[in-house]
Tab-separated table of C-alpha atoms and ligand atoms in Angstrom:
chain	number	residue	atom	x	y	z
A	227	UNK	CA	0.000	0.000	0.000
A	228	UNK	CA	1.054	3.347	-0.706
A	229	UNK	CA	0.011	6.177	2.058
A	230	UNK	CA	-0.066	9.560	0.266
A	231	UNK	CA	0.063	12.406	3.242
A	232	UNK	CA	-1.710	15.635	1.889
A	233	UNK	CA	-1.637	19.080	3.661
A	234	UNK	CA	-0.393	22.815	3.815
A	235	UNK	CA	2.836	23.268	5.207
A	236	UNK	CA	3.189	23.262	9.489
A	237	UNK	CA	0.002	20.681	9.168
A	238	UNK	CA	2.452	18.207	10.927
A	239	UNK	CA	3.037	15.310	7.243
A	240	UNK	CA	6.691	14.873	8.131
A	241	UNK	CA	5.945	13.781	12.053
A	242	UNK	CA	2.899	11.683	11.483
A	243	UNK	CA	5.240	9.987	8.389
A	244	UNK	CA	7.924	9.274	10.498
A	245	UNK	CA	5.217	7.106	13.205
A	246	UNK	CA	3.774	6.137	9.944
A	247	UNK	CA	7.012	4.391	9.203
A	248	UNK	CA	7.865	3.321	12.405
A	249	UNK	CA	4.691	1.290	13.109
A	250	UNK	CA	3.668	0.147	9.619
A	251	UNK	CA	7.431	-0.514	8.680
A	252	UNK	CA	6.495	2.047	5.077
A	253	UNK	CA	9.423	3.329	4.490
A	254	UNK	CA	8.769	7.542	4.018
A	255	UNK	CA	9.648	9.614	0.895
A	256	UNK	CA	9.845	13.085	1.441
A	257	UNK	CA	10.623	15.207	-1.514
A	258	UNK	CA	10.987	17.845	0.856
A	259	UNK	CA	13.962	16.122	2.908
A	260	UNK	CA	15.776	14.644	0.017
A	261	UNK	CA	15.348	18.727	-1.605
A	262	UNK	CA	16.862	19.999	1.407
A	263	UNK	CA	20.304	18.035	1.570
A	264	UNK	CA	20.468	18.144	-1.891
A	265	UNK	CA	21.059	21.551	-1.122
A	266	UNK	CA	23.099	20.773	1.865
A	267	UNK	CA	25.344	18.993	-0.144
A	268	UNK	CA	25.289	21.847	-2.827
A	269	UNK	CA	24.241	19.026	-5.739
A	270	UNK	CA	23.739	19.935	-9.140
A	271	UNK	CA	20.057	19.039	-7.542
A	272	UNK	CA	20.748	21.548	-5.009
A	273	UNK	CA	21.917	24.206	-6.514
A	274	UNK	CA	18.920	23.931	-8.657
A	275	UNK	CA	15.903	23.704	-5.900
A	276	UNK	CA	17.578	25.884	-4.031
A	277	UNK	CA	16.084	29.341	-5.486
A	278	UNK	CA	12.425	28.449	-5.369
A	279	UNK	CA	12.651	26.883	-2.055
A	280	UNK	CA	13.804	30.339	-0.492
A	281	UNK	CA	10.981	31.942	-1.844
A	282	UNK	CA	8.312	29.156	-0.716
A	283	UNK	CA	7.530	28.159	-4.250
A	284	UNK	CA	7.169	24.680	-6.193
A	285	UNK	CA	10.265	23.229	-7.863
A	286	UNK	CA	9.953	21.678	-11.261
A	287	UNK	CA	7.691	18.571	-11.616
A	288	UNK	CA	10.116	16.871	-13.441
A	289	UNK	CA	12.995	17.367	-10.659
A	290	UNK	CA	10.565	15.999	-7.861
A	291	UNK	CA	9.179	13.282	-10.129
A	292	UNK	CA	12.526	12.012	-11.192
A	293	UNK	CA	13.389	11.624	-7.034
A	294	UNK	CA	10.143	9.948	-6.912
A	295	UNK	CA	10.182	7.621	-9.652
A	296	UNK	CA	14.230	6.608	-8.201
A	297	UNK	CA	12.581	6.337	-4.662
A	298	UNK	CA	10.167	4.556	-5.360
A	299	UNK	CA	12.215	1.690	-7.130
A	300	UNK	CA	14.248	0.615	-4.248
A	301	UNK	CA	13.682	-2.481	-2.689
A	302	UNK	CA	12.816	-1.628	0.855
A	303	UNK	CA	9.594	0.080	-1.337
A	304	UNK	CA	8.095	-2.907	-2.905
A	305	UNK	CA	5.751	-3.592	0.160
A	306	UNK	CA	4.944	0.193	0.109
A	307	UNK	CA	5.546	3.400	1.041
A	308	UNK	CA	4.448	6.778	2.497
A	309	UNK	CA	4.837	9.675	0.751
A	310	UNK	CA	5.121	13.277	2.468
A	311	UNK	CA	5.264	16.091	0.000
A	312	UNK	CA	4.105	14.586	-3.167
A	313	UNK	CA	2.376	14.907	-5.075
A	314	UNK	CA	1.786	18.642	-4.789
A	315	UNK	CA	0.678	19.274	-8.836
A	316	UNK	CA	-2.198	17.796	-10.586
A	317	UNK	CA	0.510	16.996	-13.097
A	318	UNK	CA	3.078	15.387	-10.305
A	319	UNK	CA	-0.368	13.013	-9.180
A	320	UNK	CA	-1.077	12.244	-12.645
A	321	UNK	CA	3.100	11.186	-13.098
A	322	UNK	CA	2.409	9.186	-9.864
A	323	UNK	CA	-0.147	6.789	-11.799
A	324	UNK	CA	2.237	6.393	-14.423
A	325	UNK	CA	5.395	5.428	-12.080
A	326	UNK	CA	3.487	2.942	-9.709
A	327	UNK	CA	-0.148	3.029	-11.203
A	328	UNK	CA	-0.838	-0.418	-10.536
A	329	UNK	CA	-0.025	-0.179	-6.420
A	330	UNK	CA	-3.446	0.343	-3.905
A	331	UNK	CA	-3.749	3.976	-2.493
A	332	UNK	CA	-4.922	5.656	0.339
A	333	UNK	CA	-4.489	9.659	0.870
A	334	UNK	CA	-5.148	11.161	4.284
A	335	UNK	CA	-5.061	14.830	4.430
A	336	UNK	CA	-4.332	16.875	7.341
A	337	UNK	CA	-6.424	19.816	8.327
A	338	UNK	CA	-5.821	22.615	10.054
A	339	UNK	CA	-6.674	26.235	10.149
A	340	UNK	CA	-4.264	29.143	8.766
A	341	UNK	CA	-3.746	31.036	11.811
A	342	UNK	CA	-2.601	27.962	13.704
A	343	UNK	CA	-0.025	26.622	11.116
A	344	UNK	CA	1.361	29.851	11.086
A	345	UNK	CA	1.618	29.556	14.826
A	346	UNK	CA	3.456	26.060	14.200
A	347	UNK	CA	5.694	27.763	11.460
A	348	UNK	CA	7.247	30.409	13.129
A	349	UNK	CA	7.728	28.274	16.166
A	350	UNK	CA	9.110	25.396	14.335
A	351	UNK	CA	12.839	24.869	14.592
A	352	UNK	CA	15.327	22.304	13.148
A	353	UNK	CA	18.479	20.738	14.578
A	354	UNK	CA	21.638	21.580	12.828
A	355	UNK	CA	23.308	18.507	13.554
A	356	UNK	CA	20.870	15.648	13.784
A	357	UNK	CA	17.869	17.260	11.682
A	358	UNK	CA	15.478	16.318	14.486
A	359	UNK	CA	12.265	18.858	14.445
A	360	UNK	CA	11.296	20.522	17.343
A	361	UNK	CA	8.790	23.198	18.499
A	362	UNK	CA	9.718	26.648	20.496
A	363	UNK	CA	5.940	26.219	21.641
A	364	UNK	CA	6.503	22.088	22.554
A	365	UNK	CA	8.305	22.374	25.701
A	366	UNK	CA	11.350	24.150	26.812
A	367	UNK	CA	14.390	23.110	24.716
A	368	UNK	CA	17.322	21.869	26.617
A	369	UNK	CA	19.395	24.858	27.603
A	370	UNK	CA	17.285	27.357	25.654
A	371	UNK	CA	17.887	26.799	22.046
A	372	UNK	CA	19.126	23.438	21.798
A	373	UNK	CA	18.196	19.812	20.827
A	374	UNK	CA	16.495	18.003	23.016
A	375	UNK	CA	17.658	14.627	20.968
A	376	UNK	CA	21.599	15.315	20.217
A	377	UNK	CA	22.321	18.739	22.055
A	378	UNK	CA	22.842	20.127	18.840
A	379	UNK	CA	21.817	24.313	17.855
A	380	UNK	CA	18.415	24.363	16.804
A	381	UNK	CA	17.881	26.640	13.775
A	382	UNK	CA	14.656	28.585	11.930
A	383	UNK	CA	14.110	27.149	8.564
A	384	UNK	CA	14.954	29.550	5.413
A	385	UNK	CA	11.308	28.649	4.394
A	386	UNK	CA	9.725	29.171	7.321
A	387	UNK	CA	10.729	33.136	7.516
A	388	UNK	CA	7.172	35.015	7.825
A	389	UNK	CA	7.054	36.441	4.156
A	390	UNK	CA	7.540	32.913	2.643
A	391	UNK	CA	5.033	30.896	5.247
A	392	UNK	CA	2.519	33.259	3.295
A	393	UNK	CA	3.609	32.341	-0.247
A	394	UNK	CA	3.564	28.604	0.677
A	395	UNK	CA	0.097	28.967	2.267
A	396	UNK	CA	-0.923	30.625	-1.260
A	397	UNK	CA	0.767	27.694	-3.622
A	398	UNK	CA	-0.714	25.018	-1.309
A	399	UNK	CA	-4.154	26.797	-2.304
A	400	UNK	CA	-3.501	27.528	-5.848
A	401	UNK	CA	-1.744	24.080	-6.605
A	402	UNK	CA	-2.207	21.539	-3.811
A	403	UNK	CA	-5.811	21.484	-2.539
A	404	UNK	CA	-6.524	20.779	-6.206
A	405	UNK	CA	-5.721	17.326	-5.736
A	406	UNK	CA	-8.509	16.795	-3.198
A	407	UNK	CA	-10.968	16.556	-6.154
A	408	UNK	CA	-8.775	14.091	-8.047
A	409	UNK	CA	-8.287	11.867	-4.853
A	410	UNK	CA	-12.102	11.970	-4.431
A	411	UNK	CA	-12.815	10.781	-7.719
A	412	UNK	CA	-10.280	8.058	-7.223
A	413	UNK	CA	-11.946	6.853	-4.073
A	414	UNK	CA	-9.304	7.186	-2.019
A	415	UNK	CA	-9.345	10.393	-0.095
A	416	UNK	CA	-10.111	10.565	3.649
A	417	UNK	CA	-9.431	14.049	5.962
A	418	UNK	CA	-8.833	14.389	9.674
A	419	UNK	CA	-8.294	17.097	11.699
A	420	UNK	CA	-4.835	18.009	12.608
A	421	UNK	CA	-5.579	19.837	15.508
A	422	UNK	CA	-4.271	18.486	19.092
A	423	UNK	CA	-0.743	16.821	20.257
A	424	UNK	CA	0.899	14.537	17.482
A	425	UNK	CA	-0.328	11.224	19.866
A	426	UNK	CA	-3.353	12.740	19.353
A	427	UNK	CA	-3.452	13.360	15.323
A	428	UNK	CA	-1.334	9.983	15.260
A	429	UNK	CA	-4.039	7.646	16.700
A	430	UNK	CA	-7.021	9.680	14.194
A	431	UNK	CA	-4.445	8.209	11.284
A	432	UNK	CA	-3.726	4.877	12.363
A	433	UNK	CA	-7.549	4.856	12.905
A	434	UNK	CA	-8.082	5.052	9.295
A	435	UNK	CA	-5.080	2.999	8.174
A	436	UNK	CA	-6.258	-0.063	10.183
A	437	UNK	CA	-9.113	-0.071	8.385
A	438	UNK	CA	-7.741	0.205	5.069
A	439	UNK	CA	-5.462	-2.679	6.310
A	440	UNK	CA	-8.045	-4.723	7.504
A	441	UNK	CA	-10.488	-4.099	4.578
A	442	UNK	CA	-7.505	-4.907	2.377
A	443	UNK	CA	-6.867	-8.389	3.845
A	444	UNK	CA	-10.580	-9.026	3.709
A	445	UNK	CA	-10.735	-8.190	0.236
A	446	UNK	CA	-7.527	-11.381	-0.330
A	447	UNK	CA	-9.294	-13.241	1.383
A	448	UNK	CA	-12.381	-13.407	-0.511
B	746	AMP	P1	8.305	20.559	2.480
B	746	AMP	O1	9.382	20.195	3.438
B	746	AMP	O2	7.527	19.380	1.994
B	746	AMP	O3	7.435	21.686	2.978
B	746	AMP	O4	9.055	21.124	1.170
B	746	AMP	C1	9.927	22.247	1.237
B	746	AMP	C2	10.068	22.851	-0.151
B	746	AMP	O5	10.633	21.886	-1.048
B	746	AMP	C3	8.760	23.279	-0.815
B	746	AMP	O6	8.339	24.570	-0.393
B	746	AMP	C4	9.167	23.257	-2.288
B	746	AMP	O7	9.979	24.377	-2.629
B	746	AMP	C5	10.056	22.011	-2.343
B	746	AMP	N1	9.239	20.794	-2.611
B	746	AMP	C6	9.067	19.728	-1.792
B	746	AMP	N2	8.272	18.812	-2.362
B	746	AMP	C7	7.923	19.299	-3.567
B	746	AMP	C8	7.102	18.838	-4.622
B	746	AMP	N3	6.435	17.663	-4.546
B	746	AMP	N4	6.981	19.614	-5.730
B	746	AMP	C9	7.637	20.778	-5.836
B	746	AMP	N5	8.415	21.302	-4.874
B	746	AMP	C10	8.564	20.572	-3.734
C-alpha cells in the first residue's frame, strides 16, 4: 500500500510519516527532505531547488518526479511506502499513476486552520546537527535553544521566515488542494483534523489505516 500524506505546510506530514514508518514498517519519501540536503550537499540538484525553495515556491515537476520515480524503485519500497510532500501538482499526481499506477492507495489529508499553522511555522525549529524537528511552543528546549535529541543548535528554517510561510500557504491553495478533487474521484481520499498533540493526530491516522489494512486483507481473502 502506498500512504499519500496531503496538507499545507506546518500541518504536521513529516511527524505523522515518520510514526507512519515506524509502526507500519512504510518506508517515508519526502521530496521535501531529500530537496533539502540536496542543497546541503550543494548538488547539481541543489543548486537547482535551491532558489524556489527560499521563496516558498514549487520546484519543477520533473525534478521531484525524477526523485520519486528513483525512490520509489528501491527495494525496501516494494511492500509500500508513504509519501510526504508529493504529489503537490495535478501533473506530479497524474506522473504518480504512471510510475506505480498499478499499487493500492490511500491519501489522508491533514487539516488545520491558517492562523494555527502559522503559529506552528514560526515556532518550528530544526536541529543543525541531527535534523530532528522541534517546536519553540513544545516544551522548553534543553538549555534554551538546543536539541532536546543530540544537544545540537536548533535553527529557523529559510522557508519558514514570515514572508515565505505566506507564499507557501498561497501555492498550497492555488496548486495543492486541487488534488482533493482528483483523490475523491479516485476513491481514495479521507481528511482528519490536525488539531491536538501529534499522539493525538497519530491515533485519528492509524484509525483510518487499520481499516484500510483490515479491509484490504478481507478483500484477499475473498
Ligand atoms: P516541504 O518540506 O515538503 O514543505 O518542502 C519544502 C520545499 O521543497 C517546498 O516549499 C518546495 O519548494 C520544495 N518541494 C518539496 N516537495 C515538492 C514537490 N512535490 N513539488 C515541488 N516542490 C517541492
Amino acid at each position: 500500500m502506498r500512504v499519500i500524506l496531503l496538507g499545507p505546510p506546518g500541518s504536521g506530514k513529516g511527524t505523522q510519516a515518520c510514526r507512519i514508518e515506524e509502526k507500519y514498517r512504510l518506508p517515508k519519501i519526502s521530496t521535501g527532505d531529500i530537496l533539502r540536503q540536496a542543497v546541503r550537499s550543494g548538488t547539481p540538484l541543489g543548486l537547482k531547488a535551491e532558489a524556489m525553495m527560499r521563496q516558498g515556491l514549487l520546484v519543477s515537476d520533473d525534478i521531484v518526479v525524477g526523485l520519486v520515480e528513483e525512490a520509489v524503485q528501491r527495494e525496501e519500497c516494494r511492500r509500500g511506502y508513504v509519501l510526504d510532500g508529493f504529489p503537490r501538482t495535478l501533473s506530479q499526481a497524474e506522473s504518480l499513476v504512471r510510475i506505480d499506477g498499478r499499487r493500492t492507495e490511500q491519501v489522508i489529508e491533514i487539516l488545520i486552520d491558517a492562523e494555527e499553522l502559522i503559529h506552528r511555522l514560526t515556532q518550528r525549529r530544526v536541529c543543525a546537527r541531527c535534523r530532528a524537528i522541534t517546536s519553540l511552543a513544545a516544551k522548553a528546549p534543553r538549555g534554551g535553544e538546543l536539541c532536546a535529541v543530540c544537544g545540537g543548535n536548533l535553527e529557523l528554517r529559510d522557508d519558514d521566515r514570515p514572508e515565505v510561510i505566506r507564499e507557501r500557504l498561497r501555492v498550497f491553495s492555488a496548486q495543492t488542494a486541487p488534488l482533493r478533487d482528483f483523490y475523491l474521484n479516485r476513491n481514495v481520499y479521507s481528511s482528519i483534523s490536525g488539531k491536538g498533540t501529534a499522539d493525538e493526530v497519530f491515533s485519528r491516522i492509524s484509525g483510518l489505516l487499520e481499516g484500510f489494512l483490515s479491509g484490504a486483507a478481507e478483500g484477499r481473502r475473498s
